[in-house]
PDB file of C-alpha atoms in Angstrom:
ATOM      1  CA  MET A  22     116.893  93.082 119.275  1.00 45.00           C
ATOM      2  CA  THR A  23     120.052  91.030 119.764  1.00 51.00           C
ATOM      3  CA  VAL A  24     123.519  92.466 120.312  1.00 52.00           C
ATOM      4  CA  THR A  25     125.669  91.710 117.259  1.00 61.00           C
ATOM      5  CA  ASP A  26     129.415  91.093 117.258  1.00 65.00           C
ATOM      6  CA  HIS A  27     129.833  94.554 115.754  1.00 65.00           C
ATOM      7  CA  ASP A  28     127.826  96.119 118.593  1.00 70.00           C
ATOM      8  CA  GLU A  29     129.855  94.189 121.153  1.00 76.00           C
ATOM      9  CA  GLN A  30     133.109  95.396 119.622  1.00 80.00           C
ATOM     10  CA  GLY A  31     131.811  98.963 119.692  1.00 77.00           C
ATOM     11  CA  ILE A  32     130.941  98.682 123.387  1.00 82.00           C
ATOM     12  CA  GLN A  33     134.349  97.232 124.195  1.00 85.00           C
ATOM     13  CA  SER A  34     136.050 100.036 122.274  1.00 85.00           C
ATOM     14  CA  LEU A  35     134.014 102.646 124.149  1.00 86.00           C
ATOM     15  CA  CYS A  36     134.911 101.081 127.503  1.00 89.00           C
ATOM     16  CA  LEU A  37     138.603 101.137 126.585  1.00 89.00           C
ATOM     17  CA  ARG A  38     138.470 104.809 125.570  1.00 89.00           C
ATOM     18  CA  LEU A  39     136.529 105.672 128.728  1.00 90.00           C
ATOM     19  CA  GLY A  40     139.133 103.923 130.870  1.00 91.00           C
ATOM     20  CA  GLN A  41     141.941 105.802 129.145  1.00 89.00           C
ATOM     21  CA  ARG A  42     140.224 109.143 129.713  1.00 89.00           C
ATOM     22  CA  VAL A  43     139.582 108.413 133.406  1.00 91.00           C
ATOM     23  CA  ARG A  44     143.218 107.404 133.841  1.00 89.00           C
ATOM     24  CA  ARG A  45     144.520 110.495 131.991  1.00 86.00           C
ATOM     25  CA  LYS A  46     142.299 112.931 133.881  1.00 86.00           C
ATOM     26  CA  ARG A  47     143.210 111.290 137.189  1.00 89.00           C
ATOM     27  CA  ALA A  48     146.921 111.573 136.365  1.00 83.00           C
ATOM     28  CA  ALA A  49     146.540 115.205 135.295  1.00 75.00           C
ATOM     29  CA  ARG A  50     145.117 115.934 138.743  1.00 79.00           C
ATOM     30  CA  ALA A  51     147.888 113.951 140.501  1.00 82.00           C
ATOM     31  CA  MET A  52     145.288 111.653 142.038  1.00 82.00           C
ATOM     32  CA  THR A  53     146.107 108.083 142.931  1.00 87.00           C
ATOM     33  CA  MET A  54     143.641 105.388 142.009  1.00 89.00           C
ATOM     34  CA  LYS A  55     142.955 104.948 145.711  1.00 91.00           C
ATOM     35  CA  GLN A  56     142.102 108.655 146.082  1.00 90.00           C
ATOM     36  CA  LEU A  57     139.745 108.604 143.101  1.00 91.00           C
ATOM     37  CA  ALA A  58     138.063 105.452 144.373  1.00 92.00           C
ATOM     38  CA  ALA A  59     137.485 107.077 147.760  1.00 91.00           C
ATOM     39  CA  GLU A  60     136.223 110.393 146.366  1.00 91.00           C
ATOM     40  CA  SER A  61     133.899 108.730 143.859  1.00 92.00           C
ATOM     41  CA  ASP A  62     132.688 106.120 146.358  1.00 92.00           C
ATOM     42  CA  ILE A  63     133.686 103.313 143.999  1.00 92.00           C
ATOM     43  CA  SER A  64     135.586 100.238 145.118  1.00 92.00           C
ATOM     44  CA  LEU A  65     139.251 100.144 144.174  1.00 92.00           C
ATOM     45  CA  PRO A  66     138.987  96.794 142.315  1.00 92.00           C
ATOM     46  CA  TYR A  67     136.055  98.096 140.258  1.00 92.00           C
ATOM     47  CA  LEU A  68     137.857 101.372 139.433  1.00 92.00           C
ATOM     48  CA  SER A  69     140.854  99.316 138.320  1.00 92.00           C
ATOM     49  CA  ARG A  70     138.587  97.399 135.945  1.00 92.00           C
ATOM     50  CA  VAL A  71     137.098 100.648 134.623  1.00 92.00           C
ATOM     51  CA  GLU A  72     140.530 102.093 133.849  1.00 91.00           C
ATOM     52  CA  LYS A  73     141.515  98.875 132.081  1.00 91.00           C
ATOM     53  CA  GLY A  74     138.369  99.060 129.973  1.00 88.00           C
ATOM     54  CA  ASP A  75     136.819  95.965 131.542  1.00 86.00           C
ATOM     55  CA  GLY A  76     133.913  97.668 133.320  1.00 71.00           C
ATOM     56  CA  ASN A  77     130.619  98.374 131.566  1.00 78.00           C
ATOM     57  CA  VAL A  78     129.975 101.585 133.500  1.00 86.00           C
ATOM     58  CA  SER A  79     126.493 102.614 134.615  1.00 89.00           C
ATOM     59  CA  ILE A  80     125.284 106.210 134.452  1.00 91.00           C
ATOM     60  CA  SER A  81     125.501 106.408 138.249  1.00 92.00           C
ATOM     61  CA  VAL A  82     129.170 105.368 138.256  1.00 92.00           C
ATOM     62  CA  LEU A  83     129.930 107.712 135.374  1.00 92.00           C
ATOM     63  CA  GLN A  84     128.360 110.607 137.272  1.00 93.00           C
ATOM     64  CA  ARG A  85     130.371 109.856 140.426  1.00 93.00           C
ATOM     65  CA  LEU A  86     133.630 109.637 138.476  1.00 93.00           C
ATOM     66  CA  ALA A  87     132.910 112.912 136.694  1.00 91.00           C
ATOM     67  CA  ARG A  88     132.084 114.653 139.980  1.00 91.00           C
ATOM     68  CA  ALA A  89     135.243 113.370 141.664  1.00 91.00           C
ATOM     69  CA  LEU A  90     137.389 114.454 138.707  1.00 89.00           C
ATOM     70  CA  ASN A  91     135.519 117.776 138.442  1.00 86.00           C
ATOM     71  CA  VAL A  92     134.701 117.249 134.764  1.00 84.00           C
ATOM     72  CA  SER A  93     131.475 116.871 132.823  1.00 83.00           C
ATOM     73  CA  MET A  94     130.076 113.430 132.106  1.00 87.00           C
ATOM     74  CA  ASP A  95     130.139 114.070 128.366  1.00 84.00           C
ATOM     75  CA  SER A  96     133.882 114.830 128.494  1.00 82.00           C
ATOM     76  CA  LEU A  97     134.437 111.246 129.666  1.00 87.00           C
ATOM     77  CA  LEU A  98     132.443 109.858 126.740  1.00 84.00           C
ATOM     78  CA  SER A  99     133.331 112.343 123.990  1.00 79.00           C
ATOM     79  CA  ASP A 100     136.173 111.815 121.551  1.00 73.00           C
ATOM     80  CA  GLN A 101     137.022 115.528 121.656  1.00 69.00           C
ATOM     81  CA  ASP A 102     140.393 114.801 123.253  1.00 65.00           C
ATOM     82  CA  GLU A 103     141.666 113.599 119.877  1.00 68.00           C
ATOM     83  CA  TYR A 104     141.521 117.220 118.676  1.00 70.00           C
ATOM     84  CA  GLY A 105     144.018 118.383 121.277  1.00 71.00           C
ATOM     85  CA  VAL A 106     144.160 120.772 124.203  1.00 71.00           C
ATOM     86  CA  ASP A 107     143.208 123.868 122.198  1.00 80.00           C
ATOM     87  CA  TYR A 108     139.920 122.281 121.188  1.00 77.00           C
ATOM     88  CA  ALA A 109     139.026 121.491 124.809  1.00 76.00           C
ATOM     89  CA  LEU A 110     139.818 125.061 125.895  1.00 79.00           C
ATOM     90  CA  ILE A 111     137.826 126.545 123.029  1.00 84.00           C
ATOM     91  CA  VAL A 112     134.822 124.415 124.019  1.00 81.00           C
ATOM     92  CA  GLU A 113     135.030 125.678 127.600  1.00 80.00           C
ATOM     93  CA  LEU A 114     135.313 129.261 126.368  1.00 88.00           C
ATOM     94  CA  LEU A 115     132.245 128.861 124.169  1.00 88.00           C
ATOM     95  CA  LYS A 116     130.230 127.422 127.048  1.00 85.00           C
ATOM     96  CA  ARG A 117     130.516 130.773 128.836  1.00 89.00           C
ATOM     97  CA  GLN A 118     129.051 132.770 125.950  1.00 89.00           C
ATOM     98  CA  THR A 119     125.478 133.948 125.541  1.00 90.00           C
ATOM     99  CA  PRO A 120     123.360 132.599 122.647  1.00 85.00           C
ATOM    100  CA  ASP A 121     123.691 135.934 120.816  1.00 85.00           C
ATOM    101  CA  SER A 122     127.469 135.917 121.240  1.00 90.00           C
ATOM    102  CA  LEU A 123     127.659 132.338 119.965  1.00 87.00           C
ATOM    103  CA  ARG A 124     125.808 133.312 116.801  1.00 82.00           C
ATOM    104  CA  GLU A 125     128.236 136.199 116.222  1.00 87.00           C
ATOM    105  CA  ILE A 126     131.208 133.916 116.876  1.00 89.00           C
ATOM    106  CA  ARG A 127     129.912 131.329 114.428  1.00 83.00           C
ATOM    107  CA  SER A 128     129.357 133.955 111.737  1.00 79.00           C
ATOM    108  CA  HIS A 129     132.852 135.350 112.337  1.00 84.00           C
ATOM    109  CA  LEU A 130     134.390 131.892 112.066  1.00 83.00           C
ATOM    110  CA  VAL A 131     132.549 131.210 108.826  1.00 76.00           C
ATOM    111  CA  GLU A 132     133.896 134.410 107.305  1.00 74.00           C
ATOM    112  CA  THR A 133     137.404 133.970 108.730  1.00 76.00           C
ATOM    113  CA  LEU A 134     137.696 130.407 107.493  1.00 73.00           C
ATOM    114  CA  GLY A 135     136.388 131.396 104.093  1.00 57.00           C
ATOM    115  CA  GLN A 136     133.339 129.138 104.135  1.00 50.00           C
ATOM    116  CA  GLY A 137     129.782 129.838 103.140  1.00 46.00           C
ATOM    117  CA  LYS A 138     130.589 132.843 100.943  1.00 46.00           C
ATOM    118  CA  THR A 139     128.837 131.362  97.933  1.00 46.00           C
ATOM    119  CA  HIS A 140     125.456 132.040  99.511  1.00 47.00           C
ATOM    120  CA  CYS A 141     126.393 135.305 101.209  1.00 45.00           C
ATOM    121  CA  THR A 142     127.439 137.322  98.173  1.00 46.00           C
ATOM    122  CA  GLY A 143     125.633 137.450  94.839  1.00 51.00           C
ATOM    123  CA  ALA A 144     122.700 135.294  93.829  1.00 58.00           C
ATOM    124  CA  PRO A 145     122.652 131.945  95.649  1.00 74.00           C
ATOM    125  CA  HIS A 146     123.555 129.016  93.398  1.00 87.00           C
ATOM    126  CA  ARG A 147     122.220 126.395  95.781  1.00 93.00           C
ATOM    127  CA  ILE A 148     119.001 126.811  97.767  1.00 95.00           C
ATOM    128  CA  ALA A 149     117.764 124.488 100.527  1.00 96.00           C
ATOM    129  CA  LEU A 150     114.244 124.404 101.949  1.00 97.00           C
ATOM    130  CA  ILE A 151     113.952 123.222 105.538  1.00 96.00           C
ATOM    131  CA  GLY A 152     111.042 122.856 107.946  1.00 93.00           C
ATOM    132  CA  LEU A 153     108.582 120.407 109.442  1.00 90.00           C
ATOM    133  CA  ARG A 154     106.482 118.105 107.364  1.00 86.00           C
ATOM    134  CA  GLY A 155     103.599 120.114 105.962  1.00 85.00           C
ATOM    135  CA  ALA A 156     105.661 123.289 105.580  1.00 88.00           C
ATOM    136  CA  GLY A 157     105.247 123.208 101.795  1.00 89.00           C
ATOM    137  CA  LYS A 158     108.815 122.314 100.767  1.00 93.00           C
ATOM    138  CA  SER A 159     107.772 119.807  98.103  1.00 91.00           C
ATOM    139  CA  SER A 160     105.246 122.252  96.647  1.00 92.00           C
ATOM    140  CA  ILE A 161     107.418 125.380  96.715  1.00 94.00           C
ATOM    141  CA  GLY A 162     110.526 123.665  95.334  1.00 95.00           C
ATOM    142  CA  PRO A 163     109.152 123.011  91.823  1.00 95.00           C
ATOM    143  CA  LEU A 164     107.801 126.582  91.575  1.00 95.00           C
ATOM    144  CA  LEU A 165     111.217 128.023  92.423  1.00 94.00           C
ATOM    145  CA  SER A 166     112.820 125.552  90.051  1.00 95.00           C
ATOM    146  CA  HIS A 167     110.647 126.814  87.194  1.00 94.00           C
ATOM    147  CA  ALA A 168     111.156 130.475  88.083  1.00 93.00           C
ATOM    148  CA  LEU A 169     114.937 130.251  88.455  1.00 93.00           C
ATOM    149  CA  GLY A 170     115.676 127.595  85.852  1.00 93.00           C
ATOM    150  CA  MET A 171     117.406 125.399  88.406  1.00 95.00           C
ATOM    151  CA  PRO A 172     116.904 121.649  89.009  1.00 96.00           C
ATOM    152  CA  PHE A 173     114.869 120.565  92.021  1.00 97.00           C
ATOM    153  CA  VAL A 174     115.880 117.596  94.186  1.00 96.00           C
ATOM    154  CA  GLU A 175     113.975 115.938  97.026  1.00 96.00           C
ATOM    155  CA  LEU A 176     116.738 114.789  99.375  1.00 96.00           C
ATOM    156  CA  ASN A 177     114.613 112.028 100.913  1.00 94.00           C
ATOM    157  CA  ALA A 178     113.781 110.719  97.443  1.00 94.00           C
ATOM    158  CA  LEU A 179     117.494 110.611  96.648  1.00 95.00           C
ATOM    159  CA  VAL A 180     118.146 108.725  99.899  1.00 95.00           C
ATOM    160  CA  ALA A 181     115.441 106.177  99.021  1.00 94.00           C
ATOM    161  CA  GLU A 182     116.905 105.789  95.532  1.00 94.00           C
ATOM    162  CA  ARG A 183     120.391 105.198  96.926  1.00 93.00           C
ATOM    163  CA  ALA A 184     119.022 102.769  99.496  1.00 92.00           C
ATOM    164  CA  GLY A 185     117.048 100.865  96.879  1.00 92.00           C
ATOM    165  CA  MET A 186     114.022 100.625  99.164  1.00 91.00           C
ATOM    166  CA  ALA A 187     111.315 102.696 100.810  1.00 90.00           C
ATOM    167  CA  LEU A 188     112.495 104.886 103.683  1.00 89.00           C
ATOM    168  CA  SER A 189     110.200 103.107 106.134  1.00 87.00           C
ATOM    169  CA  GLU A 190     111.841  99.793 105.234  1.00 90.00           C
ATOM    170  CA  PHE A 191     115.315 101.333 105.425  1.00 88.00           C
ATOM    171  CA  PHE A 192     114.575 102.710 108.912  1.00 84.00           C
ATOM    172  CA  SER A 193     113.362  99.313 110.129  1.00 85.00           C
ATOM    173  CA  ILE A 194     116.609  97.669 108.999  1.00 88.00           C
ATOM    174  CA  TYR A 195     119.297 100.295 109.608  1.00 85.00           C
ATOM    175  CA  GLY A 196     117.643 102.630 112.113  1.00 84.00           C
ATOM    176  CA  GLN A 197     117.976 106.373 112.578  1.00 83.00           C
ATOM    177  CA  SER A 198     121.792 106.343 112.549  1.00 83.00           C
ATOM    178  CA  GLY A 199     121.924 104.453 109.244  1.00 87.00           C
ATOM    179  CA  PHE A 200     119.490 106.882 107.662  1.00 90.00           C
ATOM    180  CA  ARG A 201     121.421 109.937 108.856  1.00 90.00           C
ATOM    181  CA  ARG A 202     124.692 108.572 107.452  1.00 90.00           C
ATOM    182  CA  LEU A 203     123.101 107.964 104.063  1.00 94.00           C
ATOM    183  CA  GLU A 204     121.395 111.364 104.183  1.00 94.00           C
ATOM    184  CA  ARG A 205     124.785 113.030 104.702  1.00 94.00           C
ATOM    185  CA  ASP A 206     126.281 111.031 101.809  1.00 95.00           C
ATOM    186  CA  CYS A 207     123.436 112.087  99.518  1.00 96.00           C
ATOM    187  CA  LEU A 208     123.807 115.742 100.502  1.00 96.00           C
ATOM    188  CA  GLU A 209     127.517 115.578  99.660  1.00 95.00           C
ATOM    189  CA  GLN A 210     126.584 113.958  96.346  1.00 95.00           C
ATOM    190  CA  VAL A 211     124.221 116.842  95.532  1.00 95.00           C
ATOM    191  CA  ILE A 212     126.921 119.410  96.345  1.00 94.00           C
ATOM    192  CA  ALA A 213     129.446 117.556  94.165  1.00 93.00           C
ATOM    193  CA  HIS A 214     127.163 117.139  91.133  1.00 94.00           C
ATOM    194  CA  TYR A 215     124.933 120.233  91.150  1.00 94.00           C
ATOM    195  CA  PRO A 216     126.573 123.679  90.841  1.00 91.00           C
ATOM    196  CA  GLN A 217     123.020 125.073  90.879  1.00 94.00           C
ATOM    197  CA  VAL A 218     120.146 123.314  92.615  1.00 96.00           C
ATOM    198  CA  ILE A 219     117.116 123.672  94.858  1.00 96.00           C
ATOM    199  CA  ILE A 220     116.637 120.918  97.429  1.00 97.00           C
ATOM    200  CA  ALA A 221     113.871 120.045  99.863  1.00 96.00           C
ATOM    201  CA  THR A 222     115.259 118.363 102.964  1.00 96.00           C
ATOM    202  CA  GLY A 223     113.722 116.098 105.561  1.00 91.00           C
ATOM    203  CA  GLY A 224     112.456 117.879 108.660  1.00 89.00           C
ATOM    204  CA  GLY A 225     115.007 116.285 110.999  1.00 89.00           C
ATOM    205  CA  ILE A 226     118.156 117.202 109.087  1.00 92.00           C
ATOM    206  CA  VAL A 227     118.718 120.178 111.415  1.00 90.00           C
ATOM    207  CA  ALA A 228     119.179 117.831 114.390  1.00 88.00           C
ATOM    208  CA  GLU A 229     122.395 116.438 112.883  1.00 89.00           C
ATOM    209  CA  PRO A 230     125.029 119.128 113.630  1.00 87.00           C
ATOM    210  CA  ALA A 231     127.642 118.023 111.068  1.00 87.00           C
ATOM    211  CA  THR A 232     125.075 117.660 108.269  1.00 91.00           C
ATOM    212  CA  TYR A 233     123.289 120.908 109.141  1.00 92.00           C
ATOM    213  CA  GLU A 234     126.592 122.783 109.273  1.00 90.00           C
ATOM    214  CA  LEU A 235     127.389 121.513 105.764  1.00 92.00           C
ATOM    215  CA  LEU A 236     123.937 122.594 104.581  1.00 94.00           C
ATOM    216  CA  LEU A 237     124.250 126.098 106.035  1.00 91.00           C
ATOM    217  CA  HIS A 238     127.682 126.603 104.510  1.00 88.00           C
ATOM    218  CA  SER A 239     126.854 125.228 101.071  1.00 91.00           C
ATOM    219  CA  PHE A 240     123.308 126.509 100.501  1.00 93.00           C
ATOM    220  CA  PHE A 241     121.139 129.545 100.980  1.00 93.00           C
ATOM    221  CA  VAL A 242     118.827 127.963 103.550  1.00 94.00           C
ATOM    222  CA  CYS A 243     115.205 129.034 103.922  1.00 95.00           C
ATOM    223  CA  TRP A 244     112.954 127.864 106.754  1.00 95.00           C
ATOM    224  CA  LEU A 245     109.331 127.409 105.703  1.00 95.00           C
ATOM    225  CA  HIS A 246     107.019 127.269 108.698  1.00 93.00           C
ATOM    226  CA  ALA A 247     103.414 127.654 109.767  1.00 91.00           C
ATOM    227  CA  THR A 248     101.374 127.395 112.939  1.00 91.00           C
ATOM    228  CA  PRO A 249     101.176 123.889 114.445  1.00 89.00           C
ATOM    229  CA  GLU A 250      97.479 123.752 113.552  1.00 89.00           C
ATOM    230  CA  VAL A 251      98.179 124.471 109.882  1.00 89.00           C
ATOM    231  CA  HIS A 252     101.016 121.933 109.830  1.00 87.00           C
ATOM    232  CA  PHE A 253      98.559 119.397 111.246  1.00 86.00           C
ATOM    233  CA  GLN A 254      95.899 120.182 108.627  1.00 86.00           C
ATOM    234  CA  ARG A 255      98.411 119.833 105.798  1.00 84.00           C
ATOM    235  CA  VAL A 256      99.754 116.536 107.116  1.00 81.00           C
ATOM    236  CA  MET A 257      96.216 115.180 107.455  1.00 80.00           C
ATOM    237  CA  LYS A 258      95.493 116.105 103.819  1.00 78.00           C
ATOM    238  CA  GLN A 259      98.367 113.870 102.777  1.00 71.00           C
ATOM    239  CA  HIS A 260      96.398 110.924 104.192  1.00 66.00           C
ATOM    240  CA  ASP A 261      92.735 109.950 104.352  1.00 52.00           C
ATOM    241  CA  ALA A 262      91.672 112.003 107.376  1.00 52.00           C
ATOM    242  CA  ARG A 263      88.314 110.193 107.497  1.00 48.00           C
ATOM    243  CA  ILE A 264      89.914 106.950 108.725  1.00 50.00           C
ATOM    244  CA  ALA A 265      92.164 108.584 111.302  1.00 60.00           C
ATOM    245  CA  THR A 266      90.996 107.920 114.839  1.00 71.00           C
ATOM    246  CA  PRO A 267      90.887 110.718 117.427  1.00 75.00           C
ATOM    247  CA  ALA A 268      93.782 109.037 119.238  1.00 75.00           C
ATOM    248  CA  LEU A 269      95.926 109.077 116.077  1.00 74.00           C
ATOM    249  CA  ARG A 270      95.044 112.704 115.465  1.00 77.00           C
ATOM    250  CA  ASP A 271      96.040 113.632 119.012  1.00 80.00           C
ATOM    251  CA  GLU A 272      99.311 111.742 118.583  1.00 80.00           C
ATOM    252  CA  ALA A 273     100.041 113.479 115.271  1.00 81.00           C
ATOM    253  CA  MET A 274      99.412 116.913 116.789  1.00 85.00           C
ATOM    254  CA  ALA A 275     101.570 116.085 119.820  1.00 86.00           C
ATOM    255  CA  ASN A 276     104.414 115.004 117.516  1.00 85.00           C
ATOM    256  CA  ILE A 277     104.204 118.253 115.567  1.00 86.00           C
ATOM    257  CA  LEU A 278     104.306 120.347 118.748  1.00 88.00           C
ATOM    258  CA  ALA A 279     107.218 118.349 120.198  1.00 88.00           C
ATOM    259  CA  SER A 280     109.222 118.476 116.949  1.00 87.00           C
ATOM    260  CA  LEU A 281     108.679 122.196 116.525  1.00 86.00           C
ATOM    261  CA  GLU A 282     109.722 122.913 120.106  1.00 87.00           C
ATOM    262  CA  ALA A 283     112.848 120.756 119.822  1.00 87.00           C
ATOM    263  CA  ARG A 284     113.944 122.142 116.446  1.00 89.00           C
ATOM    264  CA  CYS A 285     112.760 125.761 116.536  1.00 89.00           C
ATOM    265  CA  LYS A 286     116.128 127.269 117.495  1.00 87.00           C
ATOM    266  CA  LEU A 287     117.879 125.130 114.895  1.00 89.00           C
ATOM    267  CA  TYR A 288     115.490 126.140 112.127  1.00 92.00           C
ATOM    268  CA  ALA A 289     115.969 129.774 113.123  1.00 91.00           C
ATOM    269  CA  LEU A 290     119.644 129.560 112.051  1.00 89.00           C
ATOM    270  CA  ALA A 291     118.465 129.575 108.425  1.00 92.00           C
ATOM    271  CA  HIS A 292     119.456 132.537 106.272  1.00 91.00           C
ATOM    272  CA  ALA A 293     115.810 133.377 105.577  1.00 92.00           C
ATOM    273  CA  GLN A 294     112.374 132.245 106.649  1.00 93.00           C
ATOM    274  CA  VAL A 295     108.814 132.524 105.371  1.00 94.00           C
ATOM    275  CA  ASP A 296     105.656 132.067 107.435  1.00 93.00           C
ATOM    276  CA  THR A 297     103.416 130.084 105.093  1.00 92.00           C
ATOM    277  CA  THR A 298     100.385 129.970 107.421  1.00 91.00           C
ATOM    278  CA  HIS A 299      98.091 132.257 105.408  1.00 91.00           C
ATOM    279  CA  LEU A 300      99.856 132.087 102.033  1.00 91.00           C
ATOM    280  CA  THR A 301      99.274 130.074  98.886  1.00 92.00           C
ATOM    281  CA  THR A 302     102.201 128.181  97.397  1.00 92.00           C
ATOM    282  CA  GLU A 303     102.483 130.857  94.700  1.00 93.00           C
ATOM    283  CA  GLN A 304     102.641 133.619  97.330  1.00 94.00           C
ATOM    284  CA  VAL A 305     105.312 131.749  99.286  1.00 92.00           C
ATOM    285  CA  ALA A 306     107.399 131.283  96.127  1.00 93.00           C
ATOM    286  CA  LYS A 307     107.032 134.993  95.362  1.00 92.00           C
ATOM    287  CA  GLN A 308     108.213 135.959  98.854  1.00 92.00           C
ATOM    288  CA  MET A 309     111.178 133.641  98.520  1.00 91.00           C
ATOM    289  CA  LEU A 310     112.133 135.133  95.162  1.00 91.00           C
ATOM    290  CA  ILE A 311     112.040 138.601  96.738  1.00 89.00           C
ATOM    291  CA  GLN A 312     114.339 137.463  99.550  1.00 86.00           C
ATOM    292  CA  LEU A 313     116.695 135.865  97.040  1.00 86.00           C
ATOM    293  CA  GLN A 314     116.842 139.131  95.092  1.00 83.00           C
ATOM    294  CA  ARG A 315     117.990 140.912  98.270  1.00 80.00           C
ATOM    295  CA  THR A 316     121.053 138.670  98.452  1.00 74.00           C
ATOM    296  CA  ARG A 317     122.397 139.900  95.125  1.00 64.00           C
TER     297      ARG A 317
END
């Protein structure tokens, strides 16, 4: 893969912003460039280049600069400084909280800022199904649609329609970042055009914080899940299992286990969840309808 002019401009812009942050943080600590160079074990000429945005910094150099400035590495790369001092202090305050406290804080902020109330009081007008592939989202969605008289939308199908090509082709051209941008656009389109809707999302939508936050605040979100073994069996049924080699089966199972482990805590933020392991699609839909009734 070759580096395009656009990529090169992006790298140059990042180096400039990094240099500005190093210079600002050094000044805030009343450190001279010579002092920072000595404490970070970086040559003075090289540090000068970094602060001017001329140095393409390695991870090792970034770590030494962060240690010498007593800041985190991500603070040197993040654009959070554009939100002001209060934002930086709030982030540090949140870092000291326990996971349970963070959940309470998030819920309090949602209520205080007046977001997400459409799914918290009365019958939900928008319902989102999340979970790994094989969870049953595409099967449960139409049943709920029929029972509730609400349209059903497959978000990935909408993305493919907007892209004008198969998702596999889109990924090969635009990559993960391009897909996630279009996914967010399509979700916003659904919110704008459907006052009532049921959507099935792609399994990885929860890994995009901004998109997942929008989903949680605009929909009643239900996590459909099963044991890894059942997920595997369902995924295999979507293909011809007879031609799958043992190596491919092992790889598929490993991917399911890794994805579930990485996303479990994110999925658990859903407003409701149903274990579909031993249930038929009709039983899952019935359980979901019961949970939806409880929100009235």
